[in-house]
Structure formats: C-alpha cells, structure tokens
C-alpha atoms as a printed R data frame, in Angstrom:
    type eleno elety resid chain resno      x       y      z
1   ATOM     1    CA   MET     A     1 89.031   4.860 22.746
2   ATOM     2    CA   ASN     A     2 86.471   2.102 22.372
3   ATOM     3    CA   GLU     A     3 83.865   1.312 25.021
4   ATOM     4    CA   HIS     A     4 83.782  -2.155 26.614
5   ATOM     5    CA   PRO     A     5 81.005  -3.965 24.507
6   ATOM     6    CA   VAL     A     6 78.977  -5.284 27.486
7   ATOM     7    CA   ILE     A     7 79.093  -1.797 29.153
8   ATOM     8    CA   ALA     A     8 78.028  -0.239 25.798
9   ATOM     9    CA   ARG     A     9 74.983  -2.618 25.783
10  ATOM    10    CA   LEU     A    10 73.948  -1.695 29.296
11  ATOM    11    CA   ARG     A    11 74.422   2.092 28.656
12  ATOM    12    CA   ALA     A    12 72.438   1.764 25.443
13  ATOM    13    CA   ALA     A    13 69.674   0.032 27.390
14  ATOM    14    CA   GLY     A    14 69.427   3.001 29.718
15  ATOM    15    CA   PHE     A    15 71.453   1.644 32.668
16  ATOM    16    CA   LEU     A    16 73.218   4.223 34.885
17  ATOM    17    CA   VAL     A    17 76.863   3.281 35.734
18  ATOM    18    CA   ALA     A    18 78.785   4.209 38.794
19  ATOM    19    CA   PRO     A    19 82.085   2.926 40.407
20  ATOM    20    CA   ASN     A    20 81.642   0.262 43.099
21  ATOM    21    CA   PHE     A    21 84.008  -0.596 45.984
22  ATOM    22    CA   ASP     A    22 85.360  -4.058 46.421
23  ATOM    23    CA   GLY     A    23 85.818  -5.809 49.805
24  ATOM    24    CA   ASN     A    24 89.288  -4.015 50.303
25  ATOM    25    CA   GLY     A    25 87.892  -0.537 49.620
26  ATOM    26    CA   PHE     A    26 89.134  -0.077 46.105
27  ATOM    27    CA   ASP     A    27 86.859   1.147 43.346
28  ATOM    28    CA   SER     A    28 87.610  -1.871 41.129
29  ATOM    29    CA   GLY     A    29 83.972  -2.705 40.306
30  ATOM    30    CA   LEU     A    30 81.152  -1.157 38.489
31  ATOM    31    CA   LEU     A    31 77.485  -0.888 39.550
32  ATOM    32    CA   PHE     A    32 74.774  -0.639 36.836
33  ATOM    33    CA   VAL     A    33 71.181   0.210 37.764
34  ATOM    34    CA   GLN     A    34 67.939   0.711 35.930
35  ATOM    35    CA   GLN     A    35 64.408   1.221 37.126
36  ATOM    36    CA   ARG     A    36 62.174  -0.983 35.080
37  ATOM    37    CA   GLN     A    37 58.469  -1.828 35.183
38  ATOM    38    CA   GLY     A    38 57.931  -3.178 38.743
39  ATOM    39    CA   HIS     A    39 61.566  -3.748 39.637
40  ATOM    40    CA   MET     A    40 65.137  -2.376 39.655
41  ATOM    41    CA   ALA     A    41 67.660  -4.157 37.511
42  ATOM    42    CA   VAL     A    42 71.039  -4.241 39.162
43  ATOM    43    CA   VAL     A    43 74.442  -5.465 37.971
44  ATOM    44    CA   CYS     A    44 77.682  -5.498 40.012
45  ATOM    45    CA   ALA     A    45 80.625  -6.292 37.784
46  ATOM    46    CA   TYR     A    46 84.299  -6.838 38.867
47  ATOM    47    CA   SER     A    47 85.677  -8.418 35.737
48  ATOM    48    CA   ASP     A    48 84.583 -10.103 32.514
49  ATOM    49    CA   ASP     A    49 84.419 -13.345 34.461
50  ATOM    50    CA   TYR     A    50 82.919 -12.145 37.730
51  ATOM    51    CA   ALA     A    51 79.605 -10.331 37.970
52  ATOM    52    CA   LEU     A    52 76.261 -10.614 39.797
53  ATOM    53    CA   GLY     A    53 72.854  -9.366 38.719
54  ATOM    54    CA   ALA     A    54 69.335  -9.391 40.065
55  ATOM    55    CA   ARG     A    55 65.868  -7.883 39.510
56  ATOM    56    CA   LEU     A    56 65.031  -6.274 42.828
57  ATOM    57    CA   PRO     A    57 61.636  -4.953 43.990
58  ATOM    58    CA   LEU     A    58 61.187  -1.247 43.868
59  ATOM    59    CA   LEU     A    59 59.910  -1.103 47.482
60  ATOM    60    CA   ARG     A    60 62.263  -1.790 50.380
61  ATOM    61    CA   ASP     A    61 61.694  -1.799 54.174
62  ATOM    62    CA   TRP     A    62 63.737   1.259 55.075
63  ATOM    63    CA   SER     A    63 63.442   0.338 58.818
64  ATOM    64    CA   ARG     A    64 65.633  -2.673 57.907
65  ATOM    65    CA   PRO     A    65 67.615  -1.291 54.959
66  ATOM    66    CA   PHE     A    66 70.298  -4.081 54.946
67  ATOM    67    CA   GLU     A    67 67.883  -6.946 54.923
68  ATOM    68    CA   SER     A    68 67.926  -8.678 51.529
69  ATOM    69    CA   THR     A    69 64.955  -8.641 49.309
70  ATOM    70    CA   LEU     A    70 66.163 -11.706 47.403
71  ATOM    71    CA   ALA     A    71 64.644 -15.111 48.003
72  ATOM    72    CA   HIS     A    72 68.092 -16.663 47.024
73  ATOM    73    CA   PRO     A    73 71.561 -15.021 46.819
74  ATOM    74    CA   ALA     A    74 72.709 -13.877 43.388
75  ATOM    75    CA   ALA     A    75 75.148 -16.253 41.866
76  ATOM    76    CA   VAL     A    76 78.488 -15.256 40.260
77  ATOM    77    CA   ALA     A    77 78.579 -15.568 36.432
78  ATOM    78    CA   PRO     A    78 80.460 -14.047 33.539
79  ATOM    79    CA   PHE     A    79 79.593 -10.412 32.970
80  ATOM    80    CA   ALA     A    80 78.131 -10.913 29.462
81  ATOM    81    CA   ASP     A    81 75.911 -13.767 30.682
82  ATOM    82    CA   VAL     A    82 74.482 -11.744 33.599
83  ATOM    83    CA   VAL     A    83 73.724  -8.862 31.201
84  ATOM    84    CA   ASP     A    84 72.233 -11.163 28.513
85  ATOM    85    CA   GLU     A    85 69.806 -12.644 31.171
86  ATOM    86    CA   LEU     A    86 68.899  -9.199 32.689
87  ATOM    87    CA   LEU     A    87 68.083  -7.699 29.336
88  ATOM    88    CA   ARG     A    88 65.630 -10.385 28.645
89  ATOM    89    CA   PRO     A    89 62.066  -9.564 29.681
90  ATOM    90    CA   ALA     A    90 61.213 -10.773 33.299
91  ATOM    91    CA   ARG     A    91 59.336 -14.043 33.530
92  ATOM    92    CA   SER     A    92 56.876 -14.254 36.387
93  ATOM    93    CA   ALA     A    93 56.766 -17.530 38.391
94  ATOM    94    CA   GLY     A    94 53.264 -17.480 39.647
95  ATOM    95    CA   THR     A    95 51.734 -15.338 42.214
96  ATOM    96    CA   SER     A    96 54.669 -15.138 44.712
97  ATOM    97    CA   GLY     A    97 56.183 -12.206 42.832
98  ATOM    98    CA   GLU     A    98 59.379 -14.060 42.385
99  ATOM    99    CA   VAL     A    99 61.278 -13.690 39.104
100 ATOM   100    CA   ASP     A   100 62.977 -16.792 37.734
101 ATOM   101    CA   VAL     A   101 66.217 -15.712 35.994
102 ATOM   102    CA   ASN     A   102 68.531 -18.406 37.244
103 ATOM   103    CA   ARG     A   103 69.999 -19.588 33.961
104 ATOM   104    CA   ALA     A   104 73.011 -17.245 34.044
105 ATOM   105    CA   GLY     A   105 73.425 -16.884 37.831
106 ATOM   106    CA   VAL     A   106 70.999 -13.939 37.904
107 ATOM   107    CA   GLU     A   107 68.778 -14.721 40.870
108 ATOM   108    CA   GLY     A   108 65.982 -12.451 41.825
109 ATOM   109    CA   GLY     A   109 62.595 -11.907 43.160
110 ATOM   110    CA   ALA     A   110 60.844 -10.309 46.002
111 ATOM   111    CA   ARG     A   111 59.991 -12.293 49.013
C-alpha cells in the first residue's frame, strides 16, 4: 500500500501524526505536529482540499488554555499548499514575533 504523498512529506520532515475529530465527533481528520526552533508547526487536514496550518508559539498561558495564540485565524487551503508553506523556513516580520506565512492560507504568529 502506498502512503499519501503529502503525508509522506510531513512524516519524512519529522511530523508526528494522530487522528483528529471533526465537528460531528468522527475521526475523519489528521493532526500533524512538530516542534521546531521557537515554534510548533501544526497542520489539521480533513481532505486534499481542506486543511489549516500554523506556526504556534511554544509557550501558552495554561490558565487560559483555550485562548488563541494566533493574531489572525488560520485560513482553509488545499492540504499540499499548507504543507508547502509550513515546510518553508519561517520569515520573521519585525519585532512583534509574528510569522508571515499567509500565501497558502497558513496564518501564524504569537501575539
């Protein structure tokens, strides 16, 4: 059996993969995570045409664990486009700590 090519790229890059639940409680998605220098790369994929990804800060306020650390919500994009963008090196946008990876719908950055 052949592995999905985009999943193979993520696994080769060192991403861990786990099932992810959809809004109806089914395990129809996949969650990919990788700790990188200064951030956590995260991809949630539900099909070849529907995925989200972001570079999230390593630190989180655990007294408010469900508060977003993103300055803008992640945008939906094709799975391959999200992965292409996340596998590129992060580009810093000044001193705010925000990461500009908007081209493929991968929004990120710590507030």
